[in-house]
XYZ file of C-alpha atoms in Angstrom:
271
model
C 15.362 24.177 -20.706
C 17.042 27.628 -22.335
C 19.155 30.031 -21.062
C 17.973 33.192 -19.068
C 18.891 36.481 -20.423
C 19.965 38.731 -17.378
C 16.796 41.119 -17.741
C 14.473 37.634 -17.469
C 16.552 36.569 -14.482
C 15.738 39.893 -12.376
C 12.132 38.848 -13.028
C 12.257 35.715 -11.818
C 14.225 36.614 -8.828
C 11.583 39.628 -8.331
C 8.401 37.173 -8.930
C 10.279 34.849 -5.920
C 10.361 38.481 -3.848
C 6.867 39.105 -4.246
C 5.599 36.129 -3.122
C 7.704 35.767 -0.336
C 6.757 38.737 0.641
C 3.392 39.096 3.468
C 0.551 40.412 1.649
C 2.240 41.586 -1.648
C 0.273 40.640 -4.742
C 2.788 38.952 -7.528
C 1.740 40.513 -10.451
C 3.355 42.064 -13.493
C 2.456 45.889 -12.485
C 4.094 44.746 -9.297
C 7.292 43.407 -10.944
C 7.841 45.866 -13.316
C 7.326 48.602 -10.740
C 10.569 47.173 -9.144
C 13.096 48.408 -12.446
C 11.511 51.965 -12.753
C 14.282 54.309 -13.423
C 16.463 51.075 -14.122
C 15.051 48.808 -17.018
C 11.322 49.521 -17.651
C 8.573 52.161 -17.700
C 9.718 55.246 -17.390
C 8.036 57.519 -15.021
C 6.356 59.764 -17.394
C 4.112 57.006 -19.139
C 2.330 54.159 -18.379
C 0.396 51.770 -20.117
C -3.356 51.596 -20.436
C -5.214 48.102 -20.616
C -8.900 48.528 -21.535
C -9.381 44.765 -23.489
C -7.438 42.770 -25.614
C -7.340 44.696 -28.628
C -7.547 48.163 -26.922
C -3.694 48.776 -25.354
C -1.847 51.624 -25.503
C 0.824 53.465 -24.110
C -0.053 56.870 -22.560
C 2.348 59.803 -22.205
C 2.343 62.350 -20.271
C 1.695 65.845 -22.610
C 4.952 67.857 -19.943
C 7.034 65.136 -21.644
C 5.601 65.008 -25.096
C 5.866 69.249 -25.459
C 9.157 69.284 -23.847
C 10.811 66.505 -25.711
C 10.087 65.504 -29.463
C 9.238 62.743 -31.395
C 11.922 61.457 -31.776
C 12.016 60.696 -27.847
C 9.320 59.036 -28.172
C 10.721 56.450 -30.439
C 12.847 56.141 -28.905
C 10.565 55.260 -25.204
C 8.709 53.187 -27.618
C 11.451 51.545 -28.598
C 12.580 51.096 -25.021
C 9.122 49.507 -23.892
C 8.209 47.529 -26.669
C 11.405 45.209 -26.613
C 10.902 44.956 -22.333
C 7.353 44.207 -22.413
C 8.317 41.545 -25.245
C 11.271 39.986 -23.061
C 8.301 40.192 -20.372
C 5.693 37.765 -22.084
C 7.415 35.516 -23.780
C 9.235 34.166 -20.423
C 5.662 34.225 -18.819
C 4.916 32.039 -21.840
C 8.058 29.133 -21.437
C 6.557 29.565 -17.392
C 3.846 28.882 -18.211
C 4.029 25.869 -21.485
C 7.146 24.206 -18.812
C 5.125 24.784 -15.927
C 8.157 26.796 -14.014
C 5.044 28.920 -13.387
C 1.205 29.110 -13.384
C -1.127 32.370 -13.963
C -4.269 32.045 -12.567
C -7.533 34.614 -12.300
C -8.953 37.561 -14.209
C -7.963 40.769 -11.686
C -10.081 43.990 -12.631
C -6.244 45.654 -13.445
C -6.695 48.544 -16.131
C -2.542 49.737 -16.035
C 1.066 49.227 -16.073
C 2.629 51.883 -14.106
C 2.018 54.497 -12.346
C -1.312 57.395 -13.214
C -1.439 60.783 -11.843
C -5.183 61.615 -12.146
C -3.939 65.581 -12.264
C -2.053 65.377 -15.558
C -2.942 65.058 -18.507
C -1.991 62.162 -21.179
C -1.591 61.415 -24.851
C -1.629 58.133 -26.228
C 0.612 56.492 -28.276
C -0.010 53.657 -30.891
C 3.142 51.998 -31.136
C 2.627 48.674 -29.447
C 1.999 45.906 -32.087
C -1.391 44.273 -32.512
C -0.181 40.812 -31.453
C 1.773 41.487 -28.292
C -1.445 43.456 -26.822
C -3.539 40.206 -25.752
C -0.676 38.748 -24.217
C 0.140 41.748 -22.472
C -3.244 42.369 -21.375
C -3.374 38.555 -20.503
C -0.369 37.938 -18.026
C -1.002 42.108 -16.697
C -4.374 40.947 -14.825
C -2.907 37.105 -14.113
C -1.828 36.563 -10.496
C 1.695 34.699 -10.538
C 2.656 31.452 -8.414
C 5.715 30.252 -8.560
C 7.077 27.087 -8.395
C 9.108 24.696 -6.662
C 11.368 23.675 -9.847
C 11.744 27.830 -10.859
C 13.024 28.265 -7.425
C 15.780 25.633 -7.291
C 16.726 26.619 -10.965
C 17.363 30.231 -9.457
C 19.196 28.724 -6.586
C 21.764 27.272 -8.748
C 22.179 30.311 -10.749
C 19.933 29.086 -13.231
C 21.632 26.201 -14.093
C 20.109 22.669 -14.988
C 20.479 19.761 -13.219
C 22.597 18.491 -16.679
C 24.816 21.506 -16.490
C 25.597 21.052 -12.785
C 26.144 17.569 -13.543
C 28.315 18.540 -16.487
C 31.061 21.076 -14.600
C 31.022 18.272 -11.731
C 32.417 15.642 -14.762
C 34.354 18.826 -15.750
C 36.051 19.627 -12.897
C 36.669 16.119 -11.702
C 38.850 15.418 -14.630
C 40.927 18.114 -13.837
C 41.782 17.113 -10.682
C 42.217 13.251 -12.038
C 44.488 14.924 -14.557
C 46.467 16.679 -12.622
C 46.930 13.608 -10.474
C 47.879 11.790 -13.318
C 50.675 14.612 -14.388
C 52.132 14.274 -10.761
C 52.043 11.130 -11.099
C 53.686 10.738 -14.284
C 56.270 13.831 -13.123
C 57.255 11.137 -10.212
C 57.583 7.676 -12.178
C 59.905 9.766 -14.280
C 61.915 11.296 -11.854
C 62.590 7.520 -10.540
C 63.341 6.312 -13.777
C 66.128 8.876 -14.673
C 67.416 8.330 -11.075
C 67.738 4.651 -12.068
C 69.115 4.969 -15.405
C 72.101 8.152 -14.496
C 73.173 6.870 -10.823
C 75.053 3.746 -11.870
C 76.311 5.177 -15.021
C 77.522 8.491 -13.323
C 79.526 5.706 -10.374
C 80.916 3.522 -13.599
C 81.213 5.416 -16.225
C 84.969 7.706 -16.901
C 83.275 9.849 -19.688
C 83.333 13.627 -19.000
C 80.045 14.340 -18.652
C 80.071 18.073 -18.617
C 81.126 17.778 -22.244
C 78.071 15.860 -23.478
C 74.656 16.637 -24.392
C 73.599 15.222 -20.976
C 73.922 18.624 -18.996
C 71.278 20.118 -21.436
C 69.138 17.116 -21.786
C 68.987 17.185 -18.196
C 67.991 20.850 -17.897
C 65.291 20.461 -20.483
C 63.996 17.361 -17.631
C 63.670 19.597 -14.807
C 62.333 22.433 -17.121
C 59.380 20.340 -17.577
C 59.126 18.888 -14.438
C 58.074 22.297 -12.279
C 55.520 22.723 -15.585
C 53.724 19.919 -14.184
C 53.085 21.517 -11.041
C 50.985 23.833 -12.758
C 48.106 21.159 -13.026
C 45.826 23.481 -14.378
C 47.768 24.541 -17.899
C 47.792 22.570 -20.971
C 48.632 19.543 -20.257
C 48.892 17.739 -23.455
C 51.127 20.017 -24.449
C 53.138 19.474 -20.680
C 53.098 15.621 -21.686
C 54.468 15.704 -25.524
C 57.422 18.570 -24.176
C 57.773 15.936 -21.032
C 57.951 12.642 -24.273
C 60.365 14.717 -26.113
C 62.458 15.551 -22.708
C 62.801 11.412 -22.746
C 63.390 11.068 -26.145
C 66.678 13.228 -25.995
C 67.909 11.579 -22.843
C 67.047 8.395 -24.406
C 69.422 9.815 -27.326
C 71.842 10.370 -25.041
C 72.205 7.594 -22.975
C 72.436 5.354 -26.517
C 75.534 7.998 -26.785
C 76.768 7.289 -23.601
C 77.032 3.208 -23.887
C 78.531 3.739 -27.871
C 81.660 5.504 -26.510
C 82.082 2.816 -23.935
C 81.699 -0.032 -25.976
C 84.055 1.208 -28.573
C 87.469 1.047 -25.923
C 86.485 -2.652 -25.791
C 86.170 -3.410 -29.354
C 89.852 -1.578 -29.962
C 91.385 -4.547 -27.827
C 94.319 -6.407 -28.910
C 93.079 -9.598 -30.878
C 96.163 -12.940 -30.205
C 98.206 -13.737 -33.072
C 98.736 -16.828 -34.696
C 101.883 -17.666 -32.915
C 101.267 -16.483 -29.948
C 101.203 -19.749 -27.729
C 104.490 -20.962 -28.442
């Protein structure tokens, strides 16, 4: 299922609202009426529907005389784009059976027509667009339950919703894994360093161990934020572990050195 634009979402919501209103007629004209002054047909013109090939924009003479030809071109571009969006949406909904368009209502215009106002016809609409405008302007619209559910879900498909749930579950699992890794690593550090601190006479403050421990502590603090870059945090932890291991190896080498320097017995030491 394809994505919907913001305008298409507005149109679908209005279709659903009209269907739920008692006594309302769910047709294209009433849908467009709800957007007057915002995104659709302005008050100074309407769409005349004579037949499939005779569909035209009718502009009020006073507005035309006041604003000129450039303004008319802007109006035409806006109306043409909006109507193209509408009929394309209706075609898609009909093909996917998300909405049903039935009947042939006796409607001859889109927009408000003032009987005491003079209009000038402007032939700006594309010939391929006219039959579609004529068709969908005269159909009554019924919304499917599938489209209602889609709108309730923020126009997200079942597949998109499942994907979001999977991503959310993965993030939670990753966060728990990071916390468990931090606890395990902390336990490992305690099991390694407590015997060394108790038995060794090495002056630890002069070695590289405090710096390594500080780096480890910094990385453990970063574990608390499970929503940030997990891969980098784990990589930093591995680097810190390697640094601690190197320091431990240095300490072991330092401790073993005095034992190697003990006096060996001489050949005549027995007698």
